[in-house]
XYZ file of C-alpha atoms in Angstrom:
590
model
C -15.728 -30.662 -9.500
C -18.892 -29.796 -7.126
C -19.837 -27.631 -4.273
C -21.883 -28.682 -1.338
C -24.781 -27.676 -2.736
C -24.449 -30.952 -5.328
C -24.773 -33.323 -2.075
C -26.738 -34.077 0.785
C -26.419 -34.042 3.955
C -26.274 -38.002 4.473
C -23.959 -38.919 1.074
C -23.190 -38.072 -2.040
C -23.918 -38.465 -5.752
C -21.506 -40.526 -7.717
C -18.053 -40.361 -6.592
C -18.459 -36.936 -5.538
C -16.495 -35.677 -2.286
C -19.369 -35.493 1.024
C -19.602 -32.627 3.242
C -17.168 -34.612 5.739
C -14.894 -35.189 2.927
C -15.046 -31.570 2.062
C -14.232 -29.919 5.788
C -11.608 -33.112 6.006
C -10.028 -31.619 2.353
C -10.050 -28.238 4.197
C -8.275 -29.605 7.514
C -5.477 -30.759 6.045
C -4.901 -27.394 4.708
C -5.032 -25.483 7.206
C -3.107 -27.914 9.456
C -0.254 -28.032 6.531
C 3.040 -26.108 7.177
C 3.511 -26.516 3.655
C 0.740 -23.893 2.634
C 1.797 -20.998 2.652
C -1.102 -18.002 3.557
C -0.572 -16.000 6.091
C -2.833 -15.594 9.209
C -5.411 -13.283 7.375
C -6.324 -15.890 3.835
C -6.404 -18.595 6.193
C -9.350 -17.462 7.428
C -10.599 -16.005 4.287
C -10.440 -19.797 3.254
C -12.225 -21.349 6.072
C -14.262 -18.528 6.444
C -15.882 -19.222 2.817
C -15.560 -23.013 2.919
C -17.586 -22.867 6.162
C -20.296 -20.715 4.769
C -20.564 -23.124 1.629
C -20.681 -25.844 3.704
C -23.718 -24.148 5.505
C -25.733 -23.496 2.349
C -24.917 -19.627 2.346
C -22.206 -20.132 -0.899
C -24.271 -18.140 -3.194
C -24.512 -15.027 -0.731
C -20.421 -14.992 -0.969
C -19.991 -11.797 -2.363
C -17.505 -9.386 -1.974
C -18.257 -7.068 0.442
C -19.475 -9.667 2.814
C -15.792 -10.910 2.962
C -14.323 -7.624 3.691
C -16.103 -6.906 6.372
C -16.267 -10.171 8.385
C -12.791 -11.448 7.255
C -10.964 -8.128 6.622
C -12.860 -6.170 9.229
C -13.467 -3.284 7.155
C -16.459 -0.864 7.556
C -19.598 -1.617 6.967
C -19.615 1.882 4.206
C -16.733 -0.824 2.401
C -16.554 0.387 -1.271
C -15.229 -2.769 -3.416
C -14.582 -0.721 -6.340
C -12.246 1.645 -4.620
C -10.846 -1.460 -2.463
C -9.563 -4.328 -3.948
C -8.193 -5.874 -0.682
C -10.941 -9.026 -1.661
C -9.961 -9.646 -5.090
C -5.915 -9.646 -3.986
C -6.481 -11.531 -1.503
C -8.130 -13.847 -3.266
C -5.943 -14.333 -6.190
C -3.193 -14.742 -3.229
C -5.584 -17.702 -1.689
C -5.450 -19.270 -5.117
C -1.839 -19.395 -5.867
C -1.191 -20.361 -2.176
C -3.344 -23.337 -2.834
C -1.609 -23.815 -6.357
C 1.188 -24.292 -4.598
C 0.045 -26.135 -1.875
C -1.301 -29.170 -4.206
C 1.605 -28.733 -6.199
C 3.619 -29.930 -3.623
C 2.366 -31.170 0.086
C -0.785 -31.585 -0.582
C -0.551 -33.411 -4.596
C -1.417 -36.510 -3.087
C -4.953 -35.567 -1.300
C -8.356 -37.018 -1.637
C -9.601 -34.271 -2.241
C -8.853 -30.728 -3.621
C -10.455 -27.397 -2.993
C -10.499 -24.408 -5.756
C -11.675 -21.099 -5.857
C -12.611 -20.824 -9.573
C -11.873 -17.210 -10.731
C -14.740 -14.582 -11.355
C -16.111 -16.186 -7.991
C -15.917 -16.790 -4.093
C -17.561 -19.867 -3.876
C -15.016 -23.490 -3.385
C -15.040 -25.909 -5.305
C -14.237 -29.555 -4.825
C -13.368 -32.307 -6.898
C -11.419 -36.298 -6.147
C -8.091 -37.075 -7.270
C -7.135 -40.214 -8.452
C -3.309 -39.792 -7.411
C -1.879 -42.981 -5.563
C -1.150 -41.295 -2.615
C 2.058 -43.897 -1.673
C 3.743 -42.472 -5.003
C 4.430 -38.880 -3.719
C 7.121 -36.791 -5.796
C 9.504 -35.145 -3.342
C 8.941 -31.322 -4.280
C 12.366 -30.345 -3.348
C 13.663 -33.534 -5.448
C 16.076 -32.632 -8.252
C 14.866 -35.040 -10.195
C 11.446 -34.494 -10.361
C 10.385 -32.446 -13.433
C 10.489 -28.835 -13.609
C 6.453 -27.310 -13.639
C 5.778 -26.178 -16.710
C 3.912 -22.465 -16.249
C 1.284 -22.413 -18.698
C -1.545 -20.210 -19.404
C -5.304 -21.049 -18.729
C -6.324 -22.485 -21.941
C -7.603 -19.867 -24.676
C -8.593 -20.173 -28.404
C -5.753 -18.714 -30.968
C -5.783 -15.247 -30.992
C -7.809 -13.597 -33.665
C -5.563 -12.221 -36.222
C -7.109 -8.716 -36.483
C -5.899 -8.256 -33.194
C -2.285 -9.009 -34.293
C -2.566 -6.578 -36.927
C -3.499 -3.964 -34.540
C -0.659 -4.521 -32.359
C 1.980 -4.799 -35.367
C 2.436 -1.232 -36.210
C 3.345 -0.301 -32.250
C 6.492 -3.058 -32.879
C 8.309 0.311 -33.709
C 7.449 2.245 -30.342
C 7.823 -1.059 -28.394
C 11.743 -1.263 -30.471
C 12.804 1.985 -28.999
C 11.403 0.911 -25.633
C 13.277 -2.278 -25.705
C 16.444 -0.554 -27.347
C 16.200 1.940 -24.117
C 15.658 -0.956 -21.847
C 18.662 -2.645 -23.477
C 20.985 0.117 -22.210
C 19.411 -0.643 -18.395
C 19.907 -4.031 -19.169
C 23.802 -3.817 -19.497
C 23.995 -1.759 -16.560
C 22.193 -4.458 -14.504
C 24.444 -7.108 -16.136
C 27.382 -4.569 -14.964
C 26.735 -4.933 -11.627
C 29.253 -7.312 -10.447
C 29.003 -8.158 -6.476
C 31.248 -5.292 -5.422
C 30.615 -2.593 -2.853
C 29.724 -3.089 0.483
C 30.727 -6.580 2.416
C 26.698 -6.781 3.119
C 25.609 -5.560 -0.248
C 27.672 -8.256 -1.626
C 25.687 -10.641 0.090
C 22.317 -9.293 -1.234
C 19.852 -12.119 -2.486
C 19.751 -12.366 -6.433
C 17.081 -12.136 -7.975
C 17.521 -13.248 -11.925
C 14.459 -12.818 -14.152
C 14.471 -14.836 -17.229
C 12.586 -13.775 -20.054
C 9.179 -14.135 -20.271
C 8.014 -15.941 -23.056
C 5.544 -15.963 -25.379
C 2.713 -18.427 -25.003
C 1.276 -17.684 -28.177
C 2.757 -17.722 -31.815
C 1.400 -13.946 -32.528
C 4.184 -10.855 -32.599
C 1.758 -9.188 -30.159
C 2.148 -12.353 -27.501
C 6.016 -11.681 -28.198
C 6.466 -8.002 -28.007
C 4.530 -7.918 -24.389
C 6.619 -10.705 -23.304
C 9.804 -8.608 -24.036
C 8.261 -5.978 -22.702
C 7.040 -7.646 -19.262
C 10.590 -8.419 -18.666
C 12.463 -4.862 -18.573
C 9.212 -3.536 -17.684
C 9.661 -6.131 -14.142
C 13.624 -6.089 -13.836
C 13.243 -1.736 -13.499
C 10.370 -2.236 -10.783
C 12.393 -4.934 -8.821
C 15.377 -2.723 -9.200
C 13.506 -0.469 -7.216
C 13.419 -2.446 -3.642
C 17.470 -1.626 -2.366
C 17.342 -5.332 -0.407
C 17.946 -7.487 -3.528
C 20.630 -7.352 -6.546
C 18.264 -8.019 -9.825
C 19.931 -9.933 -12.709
C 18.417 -10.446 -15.930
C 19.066 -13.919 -17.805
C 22.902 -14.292 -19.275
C 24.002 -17.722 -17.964
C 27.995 -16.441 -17.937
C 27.708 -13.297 -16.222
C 25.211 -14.674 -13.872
C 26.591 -18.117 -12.877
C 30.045 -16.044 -12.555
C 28.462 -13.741 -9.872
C 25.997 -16.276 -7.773
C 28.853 -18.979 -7.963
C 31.343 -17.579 -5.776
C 29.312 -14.654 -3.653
C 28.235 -17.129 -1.034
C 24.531 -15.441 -1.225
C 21.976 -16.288 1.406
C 19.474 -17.056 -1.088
C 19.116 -17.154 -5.240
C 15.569 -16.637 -6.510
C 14.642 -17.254 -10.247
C 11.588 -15.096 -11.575
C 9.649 -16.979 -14.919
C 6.971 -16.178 -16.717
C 4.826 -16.224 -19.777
C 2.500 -13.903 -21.681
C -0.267 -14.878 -23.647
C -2.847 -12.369 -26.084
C -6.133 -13.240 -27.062
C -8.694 -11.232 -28.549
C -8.567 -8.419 -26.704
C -7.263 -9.589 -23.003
C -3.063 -9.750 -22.041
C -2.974 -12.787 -19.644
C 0.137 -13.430 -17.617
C 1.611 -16.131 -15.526
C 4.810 -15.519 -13.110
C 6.229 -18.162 -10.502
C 8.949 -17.509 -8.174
C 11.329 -20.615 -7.463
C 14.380 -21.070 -4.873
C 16.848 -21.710 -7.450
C 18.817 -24.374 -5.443
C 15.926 -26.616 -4.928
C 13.580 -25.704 -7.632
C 11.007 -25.133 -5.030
C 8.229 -22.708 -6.091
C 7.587 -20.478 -3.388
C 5.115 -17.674 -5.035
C 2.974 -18.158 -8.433
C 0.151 -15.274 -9.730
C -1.521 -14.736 -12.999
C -2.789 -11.610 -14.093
C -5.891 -10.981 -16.802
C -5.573 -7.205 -17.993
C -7.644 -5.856 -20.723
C -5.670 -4.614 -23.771
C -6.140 -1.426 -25.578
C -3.267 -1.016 -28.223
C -3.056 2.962 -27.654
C -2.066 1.941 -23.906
C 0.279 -1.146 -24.559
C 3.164 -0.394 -22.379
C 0.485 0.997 -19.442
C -1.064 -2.855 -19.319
C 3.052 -3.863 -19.054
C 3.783 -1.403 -16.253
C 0.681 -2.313 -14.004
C 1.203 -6.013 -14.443
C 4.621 -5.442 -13.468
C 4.198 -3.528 -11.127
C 2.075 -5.694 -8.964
C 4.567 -8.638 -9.277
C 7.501 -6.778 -8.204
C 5.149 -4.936 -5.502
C 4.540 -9.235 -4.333
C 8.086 -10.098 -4.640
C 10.131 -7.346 -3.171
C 8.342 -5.300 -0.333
C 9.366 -5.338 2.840
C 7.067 -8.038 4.124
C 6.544 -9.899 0.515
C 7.719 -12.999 -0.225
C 11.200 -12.800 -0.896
C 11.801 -11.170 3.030
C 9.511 -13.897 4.537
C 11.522 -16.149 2.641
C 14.596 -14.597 4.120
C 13.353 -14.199 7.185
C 12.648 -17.658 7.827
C 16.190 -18.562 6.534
C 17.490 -16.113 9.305
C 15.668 -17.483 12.774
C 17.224 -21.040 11.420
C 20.484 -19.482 11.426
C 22.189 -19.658 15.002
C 25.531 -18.470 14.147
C 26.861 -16.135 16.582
C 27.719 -13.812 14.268
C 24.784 -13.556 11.668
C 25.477 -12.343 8.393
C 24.829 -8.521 7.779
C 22.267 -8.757 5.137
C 20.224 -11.278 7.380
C 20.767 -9.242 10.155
C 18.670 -6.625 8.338
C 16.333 -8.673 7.856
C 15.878 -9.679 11.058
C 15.697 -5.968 12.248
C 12.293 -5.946 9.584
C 11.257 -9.346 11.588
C 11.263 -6.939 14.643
C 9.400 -4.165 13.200
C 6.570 -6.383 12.663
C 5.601 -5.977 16.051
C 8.281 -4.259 18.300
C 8.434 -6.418 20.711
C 10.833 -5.197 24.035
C 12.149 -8.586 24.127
C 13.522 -8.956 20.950
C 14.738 -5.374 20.680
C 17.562 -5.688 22.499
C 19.684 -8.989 20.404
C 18.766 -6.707 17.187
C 20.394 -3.552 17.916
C 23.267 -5.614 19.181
C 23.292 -7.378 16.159
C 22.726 -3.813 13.763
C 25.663 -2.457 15.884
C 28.193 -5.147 15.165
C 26.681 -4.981 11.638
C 28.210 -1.663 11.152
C 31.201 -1.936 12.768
C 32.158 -4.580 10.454
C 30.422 -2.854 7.611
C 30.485 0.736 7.908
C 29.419 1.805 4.445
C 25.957 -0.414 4.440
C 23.418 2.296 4.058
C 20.648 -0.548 4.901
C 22.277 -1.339 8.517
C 22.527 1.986 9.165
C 19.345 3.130 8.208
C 17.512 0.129 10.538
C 19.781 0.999 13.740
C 18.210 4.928 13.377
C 15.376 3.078 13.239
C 15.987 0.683 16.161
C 17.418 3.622 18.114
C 14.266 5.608 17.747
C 12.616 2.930 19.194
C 14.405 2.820 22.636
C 13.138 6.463 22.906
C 10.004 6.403 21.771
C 8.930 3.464 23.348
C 10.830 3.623 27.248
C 12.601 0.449 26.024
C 15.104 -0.823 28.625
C 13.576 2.013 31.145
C 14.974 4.816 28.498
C 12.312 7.579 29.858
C 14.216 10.446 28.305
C 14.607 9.939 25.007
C 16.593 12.872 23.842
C 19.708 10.756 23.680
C 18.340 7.833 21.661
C 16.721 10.434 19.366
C 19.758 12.361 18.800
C 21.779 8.569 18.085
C 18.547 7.859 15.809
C 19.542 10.835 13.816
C 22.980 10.200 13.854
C 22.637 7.000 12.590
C 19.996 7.704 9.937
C 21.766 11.062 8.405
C 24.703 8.274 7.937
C 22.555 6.457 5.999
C 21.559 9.043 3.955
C 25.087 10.237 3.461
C 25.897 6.754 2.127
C 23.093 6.882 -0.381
C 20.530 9.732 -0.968
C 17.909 7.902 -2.970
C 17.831 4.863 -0.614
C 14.132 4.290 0.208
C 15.001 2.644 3.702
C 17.454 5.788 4.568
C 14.783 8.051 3.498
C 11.662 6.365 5.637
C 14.284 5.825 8.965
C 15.155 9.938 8.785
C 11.932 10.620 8.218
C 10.832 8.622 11.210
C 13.167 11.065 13.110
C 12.377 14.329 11.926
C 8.674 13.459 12.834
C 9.269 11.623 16.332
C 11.556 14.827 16.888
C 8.464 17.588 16.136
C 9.796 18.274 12.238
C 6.937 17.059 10.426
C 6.855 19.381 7.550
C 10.344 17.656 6.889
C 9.198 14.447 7.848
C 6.628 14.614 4.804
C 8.763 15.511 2.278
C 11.157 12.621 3.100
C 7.965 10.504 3.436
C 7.201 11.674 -0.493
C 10.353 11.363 -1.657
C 10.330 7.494 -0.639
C 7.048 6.445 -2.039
C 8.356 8.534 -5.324
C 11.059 6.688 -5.732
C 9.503 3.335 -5.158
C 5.862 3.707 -5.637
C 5.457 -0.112 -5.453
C 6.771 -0.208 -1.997
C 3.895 -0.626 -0.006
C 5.827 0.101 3.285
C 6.729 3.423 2.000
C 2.885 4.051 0.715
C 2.067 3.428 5.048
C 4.418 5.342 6.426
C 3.082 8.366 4.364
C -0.318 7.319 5.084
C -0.284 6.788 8.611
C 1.584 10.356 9.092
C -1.081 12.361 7.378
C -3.936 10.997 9.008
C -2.280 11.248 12.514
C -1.502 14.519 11.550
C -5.313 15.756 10.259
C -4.983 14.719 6.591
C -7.294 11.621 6.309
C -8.201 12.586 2.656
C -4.979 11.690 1.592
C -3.640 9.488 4.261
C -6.772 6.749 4.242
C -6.383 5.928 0.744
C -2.624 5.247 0.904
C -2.840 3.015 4.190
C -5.690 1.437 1.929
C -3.614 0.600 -0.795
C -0.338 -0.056 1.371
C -2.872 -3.262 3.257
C -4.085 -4.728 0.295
C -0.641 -4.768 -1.255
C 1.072 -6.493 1.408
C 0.423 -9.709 2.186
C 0.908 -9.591 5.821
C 0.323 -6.087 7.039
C 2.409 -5.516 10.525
C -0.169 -4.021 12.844
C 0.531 -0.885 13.204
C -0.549 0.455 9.669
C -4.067 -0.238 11.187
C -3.586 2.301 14.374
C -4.411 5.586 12.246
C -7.270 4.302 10.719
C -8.761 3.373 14.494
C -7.649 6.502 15.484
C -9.591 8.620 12.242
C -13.012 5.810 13.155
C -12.832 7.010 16.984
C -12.836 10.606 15.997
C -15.825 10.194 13.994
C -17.416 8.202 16.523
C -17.542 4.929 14.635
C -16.840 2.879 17.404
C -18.159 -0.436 15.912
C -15.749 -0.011 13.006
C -13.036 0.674 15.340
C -13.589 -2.411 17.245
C -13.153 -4.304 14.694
C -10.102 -2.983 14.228
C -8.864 -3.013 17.616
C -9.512 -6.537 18.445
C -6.934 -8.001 15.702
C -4.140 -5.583 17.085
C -5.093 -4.946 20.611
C -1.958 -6.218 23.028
C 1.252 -5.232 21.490
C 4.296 -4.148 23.653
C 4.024 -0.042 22.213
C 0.664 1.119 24.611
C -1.181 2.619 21.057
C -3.433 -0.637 20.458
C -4.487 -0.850 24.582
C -5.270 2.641 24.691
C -7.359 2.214 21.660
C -8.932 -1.269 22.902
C -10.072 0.464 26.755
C -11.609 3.338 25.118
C -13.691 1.574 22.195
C -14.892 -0.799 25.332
C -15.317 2.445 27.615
C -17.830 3.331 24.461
C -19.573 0.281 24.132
C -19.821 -0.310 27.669
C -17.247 -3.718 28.374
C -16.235 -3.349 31.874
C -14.442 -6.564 31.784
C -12.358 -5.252 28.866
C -11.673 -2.413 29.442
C -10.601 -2.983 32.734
C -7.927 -5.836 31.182
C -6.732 -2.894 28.436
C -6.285 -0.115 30.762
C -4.244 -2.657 33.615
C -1.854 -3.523 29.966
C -2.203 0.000 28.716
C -0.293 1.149 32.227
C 2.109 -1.350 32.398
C 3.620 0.102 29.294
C 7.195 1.747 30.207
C 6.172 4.353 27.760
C 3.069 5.432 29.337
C 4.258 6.487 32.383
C 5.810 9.335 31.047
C 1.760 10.447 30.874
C -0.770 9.539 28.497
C -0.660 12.996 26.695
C 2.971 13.210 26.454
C 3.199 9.886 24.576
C 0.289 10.518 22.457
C 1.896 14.250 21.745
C 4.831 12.564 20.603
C 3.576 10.434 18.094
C 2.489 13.411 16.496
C -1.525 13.889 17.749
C -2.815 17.111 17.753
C -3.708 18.380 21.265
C -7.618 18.556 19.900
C -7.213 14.806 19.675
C -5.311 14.043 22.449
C -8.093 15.740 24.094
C -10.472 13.248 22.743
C -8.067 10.406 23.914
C -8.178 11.749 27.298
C -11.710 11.819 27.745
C -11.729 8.423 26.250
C -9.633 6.504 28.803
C -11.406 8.670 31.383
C -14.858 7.504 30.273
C -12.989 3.952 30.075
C -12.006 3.836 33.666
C -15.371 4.838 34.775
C -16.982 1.801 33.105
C -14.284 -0.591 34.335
C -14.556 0.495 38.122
C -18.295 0.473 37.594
C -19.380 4.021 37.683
C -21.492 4.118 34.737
């Protein structure tokens, strides 16, 4: 394995891959449908392969990446954001699974070794005319195993032995959960009985010491109660009667298997989880985690390493709903199953487009017609009704009456189930967009409470309290809501421009701005023609402000719509004179 820096510019030493074989290694890549990174690590990967390839490798540090990838500020704090070190760990299991499968067969293979940001590249010697069909049922099952590790040392086993009685009752307790989750047959609601499963088989134990097998017992409750957490997926753990009784005859969209494997050495937990398509044995999602151990805080290492896998797996844009998702725009049945219809609805949300708003209330209305007790459906049509208000959708310029059916809708929701997360975030949408925001914030709480690993939940608190003169609080959890999710829908960014622009930090906020500048809401061209009114882009800011009042929702007035997304009229003031100063610079004035 080399990096550029082993070769020249005109060849190579040995059999080792040239600069054109590297940049050819990272086309194929990035031209691959089969690799699956979203927008934002595909240029974290080209981004760093490009800079290697220039002879600035060892200058890849940390912050460097957050700031020209991520566009974060340049007064970026890696230690109290780990959006780099997620991302790349995501970057490595997306190429994992990229050479696992599509891409097994090339030349050449890039790697990000861990501990570092610098590629690596090394040749195969795979025949490339003897590819193995990755959704082939007869090709072997991968094999999940640990990075390789001497035995533990026994001291370290000793240690761990005399918590086997603490981590007994844990299990014992977890046992009891277990049989409830066993319990729950696919009754209820039509839709809910068309929920994805989700079956997590025991982790095992990749070493022969107790303390490899007590965390891998642990690691499995530990992940089953955080999955059980996200209301858009049933969770199963392994019993091969009870489960093949329930997936064979539900007619499920989709069946997911969870694996994994735990391994202790000296004084480090490591751990290994892939998520497969269980009816093609595709893996869709692979991470490993390397947590230091300190016996007095056993089950805390188990909850955070769980908690970040079912955080991956079962947000609202993680890979089980992209999965779904995709499964869903193939699907051009008429009438689209109610689960997928959801989903859908979450496809919309992404970036609220007018055009697509219209097929997915249609779609969330039939939905509960057919349905009427699916708290999840009628949650998302609150939602979706909101929308038509808040946004002039369809030429709705008064939106009392689609607030009021937002509320309707919504309070059904919550009547249907009072610790649903996605019940609790759509009234809480209303109760803000109608001027109750104390009420809006305790809803807002009461989501991320319940499911603290639901990095959807984590924004909408976020982007509320900074909006509403709480950055303190708010920054941090829109922080930690965009480096948990691995596509973040644009909107979680708007707050944060909003908080830069007050405190004049217009270069930060550009950066911003340009990745979420033209969307169909007005927020993101309002803030792209005032951050070029301040840096002096007549050009753009005449383009922004010609979008920004083309918006059906902005010509109810610029300080009405700002008012009611909840600005304060201080800030609204500042908006004001922004666009003012904006329009100057685009008609030429200054």
């Amino acid at each position: 394995m080399v990096t550029p820096d082993d070769n020249t510019a005109h060849g190579s030493t040995g059999n080792a891959p040239t600069q054109a074989d590297m940049r050819d290694a990272l086309d194929r890549v990035l031209a691959s449908s089969d690799f699956s990174a979203n927008a934002r690590r595909r240029a974290f990967l080209e981004y760093i392969v490009e800079r290697t390839l220039a002879g600035d490798g060892p200058r890849l540090k940390g912050y460097t990446i957050a700031v020209e990838v991520f566009g974060r500020s340049e007064d970026f704090d890696p230690q109290s954001d780990s959006v780099v070190r997620l991302e790349a760990r995501r970057l490595r299991a997306d190429l994992d699974g990229y050479y696992a499968n599509a891409g097994r067969t090339d030349p050449v293979r890039i790697a990000i070794p861990k501990g570092s940001y610098i590629p690596t590249f090394e040749r195969t010697n795979i025949v490339p005319d003897q590819p193995v069909a990755p959704d082939d049922p007869a090709a072997p099952e991968p094999v999940a195993t640990p990075e390789s590790h001497p035995r533990p040392r026994s001291r370290l086993s000793h240690l761990l032995l005399p918590l086997a009685g603490v981590l007994f009752l844990v299990l014992a307790g977890g046992g009891i959960f277990l049989w409830q989750v066993w319990d729950r047959d696919l009754v209820g609601t039509r839709a809910e009985a068309r929920l994805p499963a989700v079956v997590v088989r025991p982790f095992e134990s990749a070493g022969p010491t107790e303390s490899s097998r007590f965390m891998a017992m642990g690691m499995t409750n530990a992940l089953i109660g955080d999955l059980m957490r996200f209301p858009g997926i049933r969770v199963y753990d392994w019993d091969s009667e009870r489960v093949g009784r329930a997936i064979s005859g539900a007619g499920l969209p989709a069946f997911y298997e969870v694996t994994g494997n735990v391994h202790v050495q000296d004084e480090t937990v490591y751990v290994f989880t892939e998520l497969h398509d269980a009816r093609t044995a595709r893996i869709l999602w692979s991470e490993s985690y390397q947590r230091p151990l300190r016996p007095e805080a056993l089950t805390k290492v188990q909850a955070e390493a769980a908690d970040e896998i079912a955080t991956a797996l079962g947000q609202t844009y993680g890979v089980i709903a992209d999965d779904l998702r995709r499964k869903a725009a193939m699907d051009a049945s008429a009438e689209i199953d109610s689960y997928l219809c959801v989903q859908r609805a979450f496809g919309y949300r992404r970036a609220f487009e007018n055009t697509t708003y219209q097929p997915v209330i249609d779609c969330l209305q039939r939905t509960v017609e057919r349905d009427p007790n699916y708290a999840d459906a009628w949650a998302m049509l609150g939602w979706t009704y909101l929308d038509a208000g808040r946004f002039a959708f369809d030429g709705h310029q008064d939106p009392a009456p689609d607030y009021e059916a937002a509320r309707a809708a919504s309070e059904r929701a919550m009547e249907l189930d009072p610790d649903n997360t996605l019940a609790l975030k759509s009234l809480a949408a209303v109760e803000y967009y109608t001027g109750n925001f104390d009420r809006a914030e305790r809803l807002s709480r009461r989501a991320a409470e319940l499911n603290p690993n639901d990095p959807d939940a984590l924004a909408q608190l976020g982007y509320r309290l900074v909006i509403r003169g709480n950055p303190e609080e708010g920054l941090p959890l829109l922080e930690r809501a965009m480096a948990r999710t691995v596509n973040p829908p644009f909107w979680y960014n708007y707050a944060i421009a909003l908080d830069r622009f007050k405190n004049g930090d217009y270069v930060a906020m550009d950066r911003i701005v340009r990745r979420y500048e033209h969307d169909d809401t007005g927020f993101g061209e309002a803030m792209s023609a005032i951050v070029a009114g301040a840096l002096g882009q007549s050009a753009r800011a005449r383009e922004a402000l010609e979008r920004m009042d083309s918006v059906p929702a902005m010509q109810r007035g610029v300080a009405t719509y700002f008012r009611q997304h909840g600005v304060d009229d201080e800030t609204v003031a500042m908006v004001l004179a922004g666009l003012d100063k904006a329009r100057k610079v685009a008609s030429g004035e200054i």
